[in-house]
Amino acid sequence: MSRNHRVFDQFKPYFITMTINSWVKLLLDPKIMEIVIDSIRYCQANKGLEIYAYCLMPDHIHMVCRSSCEETLSSIVRDFKKFTSNEIMEYLTGQKTVEAINLLNLFRKGIRDKSNSPKFSIWKRGFNPIELSSTKFIDQKIDYIHANPVKAGLVKSEIDYLYSSARDMEGIDGEIKVVVTFGRWKTYR
């Protein structure tokens, strides 16, 4: 990992991206989206994850976030990916469709762990953290995050996308609580 893609100060906000392997649009499945949202909420309530902006796209997640406690941002992301991977694989294993079987085969690796269970990988390695050192840079990343669904043709307006904090900016409660700071935001929504 290059120096630019490491978390050096846990208490500063970072722009992060978590991507599904092969850019598979897993988050179009409502159950998988629910797994991801519930896990993010857990990380907020129990691991000190503070989210200032987010967008859950069909094949990747963007956030402006930080750790608010001793738990590092890297460990929060690691635990989130591990937990959601296990839950998603369990869900897909229970589905007996050709699509689910193909996805299982795609995400399985050709190696086994110590318990002889097959290993799998839902998420691409890393999360490309970029430290946000100024209000201007934070605003730029938040605008980028919120424009994602419009650029992808999923909605016509940023606030129409259910899985984005753009709604919170307009006073509409989103799926995930966000911390409102940096000039635009003042409190949890």
Short mmCIF file of N, CA and C in Angstrom, two decimals:
data_model
loop_
_atom_site.label_atom_id
_atom_site.label_comp_id
_atom_site.label_asym_id
_atom_site.label_seq_id
_atom_site.Cartn_x
_atom_site.Cartn_y
_atom_site.Cartn_z
N MET A 1 0.85 -1.17 0.00
CA MET A 1 0.00 0.00 0.00
C MET A 1 0.90 1.23 0.00
N SER A 2 0.64 2.15 -0.87
CA SER A 2 1.47 3.35 -0.94
C SER A 2 1.22 4.25 0.26
N ARG A 3 2.14 5.16 0.49
CA ARG A 3 2.01 6.09 1.61
C ARG A 3 0.71 6.88 1.52
N ASN A 4 0.26 7.17 0.32
CA ASN A 4 -0.96 7.95 0.13
C ASN A 4 -2.22 7.18 0.52
N HIS A 5 -2.13 5.86 0.63
CA HIS A 5 -3.31 5.06 0.94
C HIS A 5 -3.19 4.38 2.29
N ARG A 6 -2.80 5.16 3.29
CA ARG A 6 -2.74 4.68 4.66
C ARG A 6 -3.42 5.70 5.57
N VAL A 7 -3.91 5.20 6.68
CA VAL A 7 -4.51 6.08 7.68
C VAL A 7 -3.44 6.41 8.70
N PHE A 8 -3.06 7.68 8.77
CA PHE A 8 -2.03 8.10 9.70
C PHE A 8 -2.61 8.74 10.96
N ASP A 9 -3.67 9.48 10.84
CA ASP A 9 -4.30 10.13 11.99
C ASP A 9 -5.74 9.65 12.07
N GLN A 10 -6.01 8.76 13.02
CA GLN A 10 -7.33 8.13 13.14
C GLN A 10 -8.46 9.13 13.35
N PHE A 11 -8.12 10.28 13.89
CA PHE A 11 -9.18 11.21 14.27
C PHE A 11 -9.49 12.24 13.18
N LYS A 12 -8.77 12.18 12.08
CA LYS A 12 -9.07 13.06 10.94
C LYS A 12 -10.05 12.36 10.01
N PRO A 13 -10.84 13.13 9.28
CA PRO A 13 -11.76 12.50 8.32
C PRO A 13 -11.01 12.00 7.09
N TYR A 14 -11.52 10.90 6.55
CA TYR A 14 -10.95 10.29 5.34
C TYR A 14 -12.05 10.03 4.33
N PHE A 15 -11.70 10.15 3.07
CA PHE A 15 -12.54 9.70 1.97
C PHE A 15 -12.12 8.26 1.72
N ILE A 16 -13.07 7.32 1.79
CA ILE A 16 -12.73 5.92 1.56
C ILE A 16 -13.67 5.32 0.51
N THR A 17 -13.18 4.27 -0.13
CA THR A 17 -13.97 3.53 -1.12
C THR A 17 -13.78 2.05 -0.88
N MET A 18 -14.88 1.33 -0.78
CA MET A 18 -14.85 -0.14 -0.67
C MET A 18 -15.58 -0.68 -1.90
N THR A 19 -14.91 -1.55 -2.62
CA THR A 19 -15.42 -2.02 -3.91
C THR A 19 -15.64 -3.52 -3.89
N ILE A 20 -16.74 -3.95 -4.47
CA ILE A 20 -17.03 -5.38 -4.61
C ILE A 20 -16.14 -5.95 -5.71
N ASN A 21 -15.59 -7.13 -5.47
CA ASN A 21 -14.73 -7.76 -6.47
C ASN A 21 -15.46 -7.89 -7.81
N SER A 22 -14.70 -7.69 -8.86
CA SER A 22 -15.20 -7.77 -10.24
C SER A 22 -16.32 -6.76 -10.51
N TRP A 23 -16.47 -5.78 -9.64
CA TRP A 23 -17.50 -4.75 -9.78
C TRP A 23 -18.90 -5.35 -9.94
N VAL A 24 -19.14 -6.47 -9.26
CA VAL A 24 -20.45 -7.10 -9.29
C VAL A 24 -21.44 -6.21 -8.55
N LYS A 25 -22.61 -6.02 -9.11
CA LYS A 25 -23.61 -5.11 -8.53
C LYS A 25 -24.45 -5.82 -7.46
N LEU A 26 -23.75 -6.32 -6.44
CA LEU A 26 -24.39 -7.08 -5.36
C LEU A 26 -25.41 -6.27 -4.58
N LEU A 27 -25.15 -4.97 -4.42
CA LEU A 27 -26.02 -4.17 -3.56
C LEU A 27 -27.37 -3.84 -4.21
N LEU A 28 -27.60 -4.35 -5.40
CA LEU A 28 -28.94 -4.24 -5.99
C LEU A 28 -29.90 -5.21 -5.31
N ASP A 29 -29.36 -6.26 -4.69
CA ASP A 29 -30.18 -7.23 -3.97
C ASP A 29 -30.59 -6.60 -2.63
N PRO A 30 -31.89 -6.44 -2.37
CA PRO A 30 -32.33 -5.77 -1.13
C PRO A 30 -31.80 -6.44 0.15
N LYS A 31 -31.70 -7.75 0.17
CA LYS A 31 -31.20 -8.45 1.37
C LYS A 31 -29.72 -8.13 1.59
N ILE A 32 -28.94 -8.09 0.53
CA ILE A 32 -27.52 -7.77 0.66
C ILE A 32 -27.35 -6.31 1.08
N MET A 33 -28.16 -5.42 0.52
CA MET A 33 -28.12 -4.02 0.94
C MET A 33 -28.45 -3.91 2.43
N GLU A 34 -29.42 -4.68 2.89
CA GLU A 34 -29.79 -4.68 4.31
C GLU A 34 -28.63 -5.16 5.19
N ILE A 35 -27.92 -6.20 4.75
CA ILE A 35 -26.75 -6.70 5.48
C ILE A 35 -25.72 -5.59 5.62
N VAL A 36 -25.45 -4.89 4.54
CA VAL A 36 -24.44 -3.83 4.53
C VAL A 36 -24.87 -2.66 5.43
N ILE A 37 -26.10 -2.22 5.31
CA ILE A 37 -26.59 -1.10 6.12
C ILE A 37 -26.57 -1.47 7.61
N ASP A 38 -27.05 -2.65 7.94
CA ASP A 38 -27.05 -3.08 9.35
C ASP A 38 -25.64 -3.14 9.91
N SER A 39 -24.69 -3.59 9.11
CA SER A 39 -23.31 -3.67 9.56
C SER A 39 -22.70 -2.28 9.76
N ILE A 40 -23.01 -1.36 8.86
CA ILE A 40 -22.53 0.02 9.02
C ILE A 40 -23.10 0.62 10.31
N ARG A 41 -24.39 0.41 10.54
CA ARG A 41 -25.02 0.91 11.76
C ARG A 41 -24.35 0.31 13.01
N TYR A 42 -24.03 -0.96 12.95
CA TYR A 42 -23.34 -1.61 14.07
C TYR A 42 -21.98 -0.95 14.31
N CYS A 43 -21.25 -0.72 13.24
CA CYS A 43 -19.93 -0.07 13.37
C CYS A 43 -20.06 1.32 13.97
N GLN A 44 -21.12 2.02 13.63
CA GLN A 44 -21.35 3.35 14.21
C GLN A 44 -21.65 3.24 15.71
N ALA A 45 -22.51 2.31 16.07
CA ALA A 45 -22.96 2.19 17.46
C ALA A 45 -21.92 1.55 18.38
N ASN A 46 -21.09 0.66 17.84
CA ASN A 46 -20.22 -0.14 18.69
C ASN A 46 -18.73 -0.01 18.44
N LYS A 47 -18.34 0.58 17.33
CA LYS A 47 -16.92 0.64 16.99
C LYS A 47 -16.39 2.06 16.81
N GLY A 48 -17.24 3.05 16.98
CA GLY A 48 -16.79 4.44 16.88
C GLY A 48 -16.69 4.99 15.47
N LEU A 49 -17.36 4.37 14.51
CA LEU A 49 -17.34 4.89 13.14
C LEU A 49 -18.23 6.13 13.06
N GLU A 50 -17.64 7.24 12.68
CA GLU A 50 -18.39 8.47 12.43
C GLU A 50 -18.43 8.71 10.93
N ILE A 51 -19.63 8.85 10.40
CA ILE A 51 -19.80 9.06 8.96
C ILE A 51 -20.33 10.46 8.74
N TYR A 52 -19.65 11.20 7.85
CA TYR A 52 -20.05 12.56 7.51
C TYR A 52 -20.81 12.60 6.18
N ALA A 53 -20.52 11.64 5.32
CA ALA A 53 -21.22 11.52 4.04
C ALA A 53 -21.01 10.10 3.55
N TYR A 54 -21.97 9.61 2.77
CA TYR A 54 -21.85 8.25 2.23
C TYR A 54 -22.70 8.12 0.98
N CYS A 55 -22.38 7.10 0.21
CA CYS A 55 -23.21 6.68 -0.90
C CYS A 55 -22.96 5.20 -1.12
N LEU A 56 -24.01 4.41 -1.05
CA LEU A 56 -23.93 2.97 -1.26
C LEU A 56 -24.37 2.69 -2.69
N MET A 57 -23.40 2.55 -3.57
CA MET A 57 -23.69 2.27 -4.97
C MET A 57 -23.88 0.76 -5.15
N PRO A 58 -24.40 0.31 -6.29
CA PRO A 58 -24.61 -1.13 -6.48
C PRO A 58 -23.34 -1.98 -6.35
N ASP A 59 -22.18 -1.40 -6.69
CA ASP A 59 -20.95 -2.20 -6.69
C ASP A 59 -19.81 -1.61 -5.86
N HIS A 60 -20.06 -0.52 -5.17
CA HIS A 60 -19.04 0.07 -4.30
C HIS A 60 -19.68 1.03 -3.30
N ILE A 61 -18.89 1.38 -2.29
CA ILE A 61 -19.35 2.29 -1.24
C ILE A 61 -18.33 3.41 -1.10
N HIS A 62 -18.83 4.64 -1.05
CA HIS A 62 -17.98 5.80 -0.74
C HIS A 62 -18.41 6.34 0.61
N MET A 63 -17.44 6.80 1.39
CA MET A 63 -17.74 7.47 2.66
C MET A 63 -16.71 8.55 2.94
N VAL A 64 -17.16 9.58 3.63
CA VAL A 64 -16.27 10.48 4.34
C VAL A 64 -16.51 10.12 5.80
N CYS A 65 -15.46 9.64 6.47
CA CYS A 65 -15.65 9.11 7.81
C CYS A 65 -14.35 9.17 8.61
N ARG A 66 -14.46 8.79 9.88
CA ARG A 66 -13.30 8.69 10.75
C ARG A 66 -13.64 7.77 11.91
N SER A 67 -12.63 7.41 12.67
CA SER A 67 -12.83 6.69 13.91
C SER A 67 -12.87 7.70 15.04
N SER A 68 -13.83 7.55 15.94
CA SER A 68 -13.95 8.50 17.06
C SER A 68 -13.45 7.91 18.37
N CYS A 69 -12.80 6.75 18.31
CA CYS A 69 -12.32 6.12 19.54
C CYS A 69 -11.00 5.41 19.26
N GLU A 70 -10.57 4.55 20.18
CA GLU A 70 -9.30 3.86 20.02
C GLU A 70 -9.29 2.88 18.85
N GLU A 71 -10.44 2.38 18.47
CA GLU A 71 -10.51 1.45 17.34
C GLU A 71 -10.08 2.20 16.08
N THR A 72 -9.15 1.63 15.35
CA THR A 72 -8.65 2.32 14.16
C THR A 72 -9.64 2.22 13.01
N LEU A 73 -9.59 3.19 12.12
CA LEU A 73 -10.44 3.15 10.94
C LEU A 73 -10.14 1.89 10.13
N SER A 74 -8.87 1.54 10.02
CA SER A 74 -8.49 0.34 9.27
C SER A 74 -9.12 -0.91 9.87
N SER A 75 -9.13 -1.03 11.19
CA SER A 75 -9.71 -2.22 11.81
C SER A 75 -11.23 -2.22 11.69
N ILE A 76 -11.84 -1.04 11.74
CA ILE A 76 -13.30 -0.96 11.55
C ILE A 76 -13.66 -1.45 10.15
N VAL A 77 -12.94 -0.97 9.14
CA VAL A 77 -13.21 -1.38 7.75
C VAL A 77 -12.94 -2.87 7.59
N ARG A 78 -11.83 -3.36 8.16
CA ARG A 78 -11.51 -4.79 8.08
C ARG A 78 -12.64 -5.63 8.66
N ASP A 79 -13.10 -5.27 9.86
CA ASP A 79 -14.17 -6.03 10.51
C ASP A 79 -15.48 -5.94 9.73
N PHE A 80 -15.78 -4.76 9.20
CA PHE A 80 -16.98 -4.58 8.38
C PHE A 80 -16.94 -5.51 7.16
N LYS A 81 -15.81 -5.51 6.46
CA LYS A 81 -15.69 -6.35 5.26
C LYS A 81 -15.78 -7.83 5.61
N LYS A 82 -15.12 -8.23 6.68
CA LYS A 82 -15.13 -9.64 7.08
C LYS A 82 -16.54 -10.08 7.43
N PHE A 83 -17.22 -9.29 8.27
CA PHE A 83 -18.57 -9.64 8.69
C PHE A 83 -19.53 -9.68 7.50
N THR A 84 -19.52 -8.63 6.69
CA THR A 84 -20.46 -8.60 5.56
C THR A 84 -20.15 -9.70 4.56
N SER A 85 -18.88 -10.01 4.35
CA SER A 85 -18.52 -11.11 3.45
C SER A 85 -19.13 -12.42 3.93
N ASN A 86 -18.98 -12.71 5.22
CA ASN A 86 -19.54 -13.95 5.77
C ASN A 86 -21.06 -13.98 5.63
N GLU A 87 -21.70 -12.87 5.96
CA GLU A 87 -23.16 -12.81 5.88
C GLU A 87 -23.66 -12.93 4.43
N ILE A 88 -22.98 -12.27 3.52
CA ILE A 88 -23.38 -12.33 2.10
C ILE A 88 -23.17 -13.74 1.56
N MET A 89 -22.04 -14.36 1.89
CA MET A 89 -21.80 -15.73 1.42
C MET A 89 -22.84 -16.69 1.98
N GLU A 90 -23.18 -16.53 3.25
CA GLU A 90 -24.21 -17.38 3.86
C GLU A 90 -25.55 -17.18 3.14
N TYR A 91 -25.88 -15.93 2.87
CA TYR A 91 -27.13 -15.63 2.15
C TYR A 91 -27.12 -16.25 0.76
N LEU A 92 -26.02 -16.06 0.02
CA LEU A 92 -25.94 -16.60 -1.35
C LEU A 92 -25.99 -18.13 -1.34
N THR A 93 -25.36 -18.74 -0.34
CA THR A 93 -25.37 -20.20 -0.23
C THR A 93 -26.79 -20.72 -0.06
N GLY A 94 -27.63 -19.97 0.64
CA GLY A 94 -29.02 -20.37 0.85
C GLY A 94 -29.90 -20.18 -0.38
N GLN A 95 -29.44 -19.39 -1.32
CA GLN A 95 -30.18 -19.16 -2.57
C GLN A 95 -29.82 -20.29 -3.53
N LYS A 96 -30.76 -20.89 -4.13
CA LYS A 96 -30.50 -22.02 -5.02
C LYS A 96 -30.66 -21.64 -6.49
N THR A 97 -30.38 -20.39 -6.80
CA THR A 97 -30.52 -19.93 -8.18
C THR A 97 -29.19 -20.08 -8.92
N VAL A 98 -29.26 -20.11 -10.21
CA VAL A 98 -28.06 -20.17 -11.04
C VAL A 98 -27.20 -18.93 -10.79
N GLU A 99 -27.85 -17.77 -10.68
CA GLU A 99 -27.11 -16.53 -10.43
C GLU A 99 -26.33 -16.60 -9.12
N ALA A 100 -26.96 -17.10 -8.05
CA ALA A 100 -26.28 -17.20 -6.76
C ALA A 100 -25.11 -18.18 -6.83
N ILE A 101 -25.29 -19.29 -7.51
CA ILE A 101 -24.21 -20.28 -7.65
C ILE A 101 -23.05 -19.68 -8.43
N ASN A 102 -23.35 -18.94 -9.49
CA ASN A 102 -22.30 -18.28 -10.26
C ASN A 102 -21.54 -17.25 -9.41
N LEU A 103 -22.27 -16.51 -8.59
CA LEU A 103 -21.62 -15.53 -7.71
C LEU A 103 -20.74 -16.23 -6.68
N LEU A 104 -21.24 -17.32 -6.10
CA LEU A 104 -20.43 -18.08 -5.14
C LEU A 104 -19.13 -18.54 -5.79
N ASN A 105 -19.23 -19.06 -6.99
CA ASN A 105 -18.02 -19.52 -7.70
C ASN A 105 -17.07 -18.36 -8.00
N LEU A 106 -17.62 -17.22 -8.33
CA LEU A 106 -16.80 -16.05 -8.62
C LEU A 106 -16.03 -15.58 -7.38
N PHE A 107 -16.70 -15.58 -6.23
CA PHE A 107 -16.09 -15.05 -5.01
C PHE A 107 -15.22 -16.06 -4.27
N ARG A 108 -15.35 -17.34 -4.59
CA ARG A 108 -14.52 -18.34 -3.93
C ARG A 108 -13.12 -18.30 -4.48
N LYS A 109 -12.17 -18.43 -3.57
CA LYS A 109 -10.77 -18.53 -3.99
C LYS A 109 -10.41 -20.01 -4.08
N GLY A 110 -9.37 -20.31 -4.79
CA GLY A 110 -8.94 -21.70 -4.95
C GLY A 110 -8.14 -22.24 -3.78
N ILE A 111 -8.16 -21.56 -2.64
CA ILE A 111 -7.41 -22.01 -1.47
C ILE A 111 -8.36 -22.26 -0.31
N ARG A 112 -7.86 -22.96 0.68
CA ARG A 112 -8.66 -23.25 1.86
C ARG A 112 -7.94 -22.75 3.10
N ASP A 113 -8.73 -22.43 4.13
CA ASP A 113 -8.10 -21.97 5.37
C ASP A 113 -7.74 -23.18 6.24
N LYS A 114 -7.28 -22.92 7.47
CA LYS A 114 -6.81 -23.99 8.36
C LYS A 114 -7.90 -25.00 8.68
N SER A 115 -9.15 -24.60 8.67
CA SER A 115 -10.25 -25.52 8.97
C SER A 115 -10.70 -26.28 7.72
N ASN A 116 -9.96 -26.11 6.62
CA ASN A 116 -10.25 -26.74 5.33
C ASN A 116 -11.54 -26.19 4.70
N SER A 117 -12.00 -25.05 5.17
CA SER A 117 -13.15 -24.40 4.55
C SER A 117 -12.66 -23.56 3.38
N PRO A 118 -13.44 -23.51 2.31
CA PRO A 118 -13.00 -22.67 1.18
C PRO A 118 -12.97 -21.20 1.58
N LYS A 119 -11.99 -20.48 1.07
CA LYS A 119 -11.91 -19.04 1.33
C LYS A 119 -12.61 -18.31 0.19
N PHE A 120 -13.03 -17.13 0.48
CA PHE A 120 -13.74 -16.34 -0.52
C PHE A 120 -13.41 -14.88 -0.32
N SER A 121 -13.73 -14.09 -1.32
CA SER A 121 -13.43 -12.67 -1.26
C SER A 121 -14.53 -11.88 -1.96
N ILE A 122 -15.35 -11.22 -1.17
CA ILE A 122 -16.42 -10.38 -1.72
C ILE A 122 -15.87 -9.01 -2.09
N TRP A 123 -15.05 -8.44 -1.21
CA TRP A 123 -14.54 -7.08 -1.36
C TRP A 123 -13.14 -7.07 -1.93
N LYS A 124 -12.85 -6.08 -2.76
CA LYS A 124 -11.46 -5.86 -3.19
C LYS A 124 -10.63 -5.48 -1.98
N ARG A 125 -9.35 -5.78 -2.05
CA ARG A 125 -8.44 -5.43 -0.94
C ARG A 125 -8.34 -3.91 -0.80
N GLY A 126 -8.14 -3.48 0.44
CA GLY A 126 -7.93 -2.07 0.70
C GLY A 126 -9.22 -1.27 0.68
N PHE A 127 -9.05 0.02 0.99
CA PHE A 127 -10.20 0.93 0.95
C PHE A 127 -9.77 2.33 0.54
N ASN A 128 -8.55 2.46 0.05
CA ASN A 128 -8.02 3.70 -0.53
C ASN A 128 -8.31 4.95 0.30
N PRO A 129 -7.90 4.97 1.57
CA PRO A 129 -8.18 6.16 2.39
C PRO A 129 -7.39 7.38 1.94
N ILE A 130 -8.09 8.48 1.79
CA ILE A 130 -7.47 9.76 1.45
C ILE A 130 -7.80 10.73 2.57
N GLU A 131 -6.77 11.21 3.26
CA GLU A 131 -6.98 12.14 4.37
C GLU A 131 -7.53 13.46 3.83
N LEU A 132 -8.56 13.95 4.49
CA LEU A 132 -9.19 15.20 4.08
C LEU A 132 -8.72 16.30 5.03
N SER A 133 -7.88 17.17 4.52
CA SER A 133 -7.18 18.12 5.38
C SER A 133 -7.77 19.52 5.40
N SER A 134 -8.79 19.77 4.61
CA SER A 134 -9.40 21.11 4.61
C SER A 134 -10.89 21.00 4.36
N THR A 135 -11.61 22.01 4.78
CA THR A 135 -13.05 22.04 4.55
C THR A 135 -13.37 22.00 3.06
N LYS A 136 -12.57 22.69 2.27
CA LYS A 136 -12.78 22.71 0.81
C LYS A 136 -12.64 21.30 0.23
N PHE A 137 -11.62 20.56 0.67
CA PHE A 137 -11.39 19.20 0.19
C PHE A 137 -12.52 18.27 0.65
N ILE A 138 -12.99 18.46 1.87
CA ILE A 138 -14.11 17.67 2.39
C ILE A 138 -15.36 17.93 1.56
N ASP A 139 -15.67 19.20 1.32
CA ASP A 139 -16.84 19.55 0.51
C ASP A 139 -16.74 18.96 -0.90
N GLN A 140 -15.54 19.00 -1.47
CA GLN A 140 -15.33 18.44 -2.81
C GLN A 140 -15.65 16.95 -2.83
N LYS A 141 -15.17 16.21 -1.83
CA LYS A 141 -15.42 14.77 -1.78
C LYS A 141 -16.89 14.46 -1.50
N ILE A 142 -17.51 15.25 -0.63
CA ILE A 142 -18.94 15.05 -0.37
C ILE A 142 -19.75 15.29 -1.64
N ASP A 143 -19.43 16.34 -2.38
CA ASP A 143 -20.13 16.61 -3.65
C ASP A 143 -19.92 15.46 -4.64
N TYR A 144 -18.69 14.94 -4.70
CA TYR A 144 -18.38 13.81 -5.58
C TYR A 144 -19.22 12.59 -5.20
N ILE A 145 -19.26 12.29 -3.90
CA ILE A 145 -20.02 11.14 -3.42
C ILE A 145 -21.49 11.27 -3.80
N HIS A 146 -22.06 12.43 -3.56
CA HIS A 146 -23.49 12.63 -3.80
C HIS A 146 -23.83 12.65 -5.29
N ALA A 147 -22.89 13.02 -6.13
CA ALA A 147 -23.14 13.04 -7.58
C ALA A 147 -23.06 11.64 -8.20
N ASN A 148 -22.48 10.68 -7.50
CA ASN A 148 -22.27 9.33 -8.05
C ASN A 148 -23.54 8.69 -8.64
N PRO A 149 -24.65 8.63 -7.91
CA PRO A 149 -25.84 7.97 -8.47
C PRO A 149 -26.40 8.68 -9.70
N VAL A 150 -26.25 10.00 -9.76
CA VAL A 150 -26.72 10.76 -10.92
C VAL A 150 -25.83 10.43 -12.12
N LYS A 151 -24.51 10.46 -11.91
CA LYS A 151 -23.57 10.14 -12.99
C LYS A 151 -23.77 8.72 -13.51
N ALA A 152 -24.16 7.80 -12.62
CA ALA A 152 -24.37 6.41 -13.01
C ALA A 152 -25.73 6.19 -13.66
N GLY A 153 -26.56 7.24 -13.71
CA GLY A 153 -27.87 7.13 -14.33
C GLY A 153 -28.91 6.43 -13.47
N LEU A 154 -28.65 6.32 -12.17
CA LEU A 154 -29.60 5.64 -11.28
C LEU A 154 -30.77 6.55 -10.89
N VAL A 155 -30.52 7.85 -10.83
CA VAL A 155 -31.54 8.84 -10.48
C VAL A 155 -31.26 10.13 -11.24
N LYS A 156 -32.24 11.01 -11.26
CA LYS A 156 -32.04 12.31 -11.92
C LYS A 156 -31.50 13.36 -10.96
N SER A 157 -31.84 13.22 -9.68
CA SER A 157 -31.42 14.18 -8.67
C SER A 157 -30.75 13.45 -7.50
N GLU A 158 -29.73 14.06 -6.93
CA GLU A 158 -28.99 13.44 -5.83
C GLU A 158 -29.89 13.01 -4.67
N ILE A 159 -30.88 13.83 -4.34
CA ILE A 159 -31.71 13.51 -3.18
C ILE A 159 -32.71 12.38 -3.45
N ASP A 160 -32.85 11.98 -4.70
CA ASP A 160 -33.75 10.88 -5.04
C ASP A 160 -33.13 9.52 -4.73
N TYR A 161 -31.82 9.47 -4.51
CA TYR A 161 -31.16 8.19 -4.26
C TYR A 161 -31.26 7.85 -2.77
N LEU A 162 -31.92 6.73 -2.46
CA LEU A 162 -32.20 6.36 -1.07
C LEU A 162 -30.95 6.08 -0.24
N TYR A 163 -29.89 5.63 -0.88
CA TYR A 163 -28.71 5.17 -0.14
C TYR A 163 -27.58 6.17 -0.19
N SER A 164 -27.90 7.42 0.10
CA SER A 164 -26.92 8.50 0.05
C SER A 164 -27.25 9.55 1.11
N SER A 165 -26.21 10.16 1.65
CA SER A 165 -26.42 11.22 2.64
C SER A 165 -26.86 12.53 2.00
N ALA A 166 -26.98 12.59 0.68
CA ALA A 166 -27.50 13.79 0.03
C ALA A 166 -28.89 14.12 0.57
N ARG A 167 -29.63 13.10 0.92
CA ARG A 167 -30.97 13.30 1.48
C ARG A 167 -30.89 14.02 2.83
N ASP A 168 -29.90 13.64 3.63
CA ASP A 168 -29.73 14.27 4.95
C ASP A 168 -29.47 15.77 4.81
N MET A 169 -28.72 16.13 3.77
CA MET A 169 -28.42 17.55 3.55
C MET A 169 -29.68 18.36 3.27
N GLU A 170 -30.71 17.68 2.81
CA GLU A 170 -31.98 18.35 2.52
C GLU A 170 -32.99 18.15 3.65
N GLY A 171 -32.51 17.62 4.79
CA GLY A 171 -33.39 17.44 5.94
C GLY A 171 -34.23 16.18 5.90
N ILE A 172 -33.91 15.26 5.00
CA ILE A 172 -34.63 13.99 4.89
C ILE A 172 -33.76 12.92 5.53
N ASP A 173 -34.27 12.23 6.54
CA ASP A 173 -33.47 11.20 7.19
C ASP A 173 -33.09 10.11 6.20
N GLY A 174 -31.80 9.81 6.16
CA GLY A 174 -31.30 8.77 5.28
C GLY A 174 -31.27 7.42 5.98
N GLU A 175 -30.77 6.43 5.29
CA GLU A 175 -30.69 5.07 5.82
C GLU A 175 -29.66 4.95 6.93
N ILE A 176 -28.65 5.80 6.91
CA ILE A 176 -27.54 5.73 7.86
C ILE A 176 -27.39 7.10 8.50
N LYS A 177 -27.18 7.12 9.81
CA LYS A 177 -26.98 8.41 10.50
C LYS A 177 -25.65 9.01 10.08
N VAL A 178 -25.66 10.31 9.92
CA VAL A 178 -24.43 11.03 9.58
C VAL A 178 -24.18 12.12 10.60
N VAL A 179 -22.91 12.45 10.76
CA VAL A 179 -22.51 13.55 11.62
C VAL A 179 -22.45 14.79 10.75
N VAL A 180 -23.12 15.83 11.16
CA VAL A 180 -23.20 17.03 10.36
C VAL A 180 -22.23 18.06 10.93
N THR A 181 -21.15 18.35 10.17
CA THR A 181 -20.15 19.33 10.60
C THR A 181 -19.60 20.04 9.38
N PHE A 182 -18.39 20.53 9.49
CA PHE A 182 -17.66 21.15 8.39
C PHE A 182 -18.43 22.30 7.74
N GLY A 183 -19.11 23.11 8.55
CA GLY A 183 -19.78 24.27 7.99
C GLY A 183 -21.20 23.99 7.56
N ARG A 184 -21.44 22.86 6.89
CA ARG A 184 -22.78 22.52 6.43
C ARG A 184 -23.57 21.78 7.51
N TRP A 185 -22.86 21.06 8.34
CA TRP A 185 -23.48 20.11 9.24
C TRP A 185 -23.23 20.49 10.69
N LYS A 186 -24.17 20.20 11.56
CA LYS A 186 -24.01 20.58 12.95
C LYS A 186 -24.22 19.43 13.94
N THR A 187 -24.99 18.43 13.62
CA THR A 187 -25.34 17.39 14.59
C THR A 187 -25.64 16.07 13.89
N TYR A 188 -25.90 15.03 14.66
CA TYR A 188 -26.31 13.76 14.06
C TYR A 188 -27.69 13.90 13.44
N ARG A 189 -27.88 13.28 12.30
CA ARG A 189 -29.20 13.20 11.68
C ARG A 189 -29.57 11.74 11.64
#
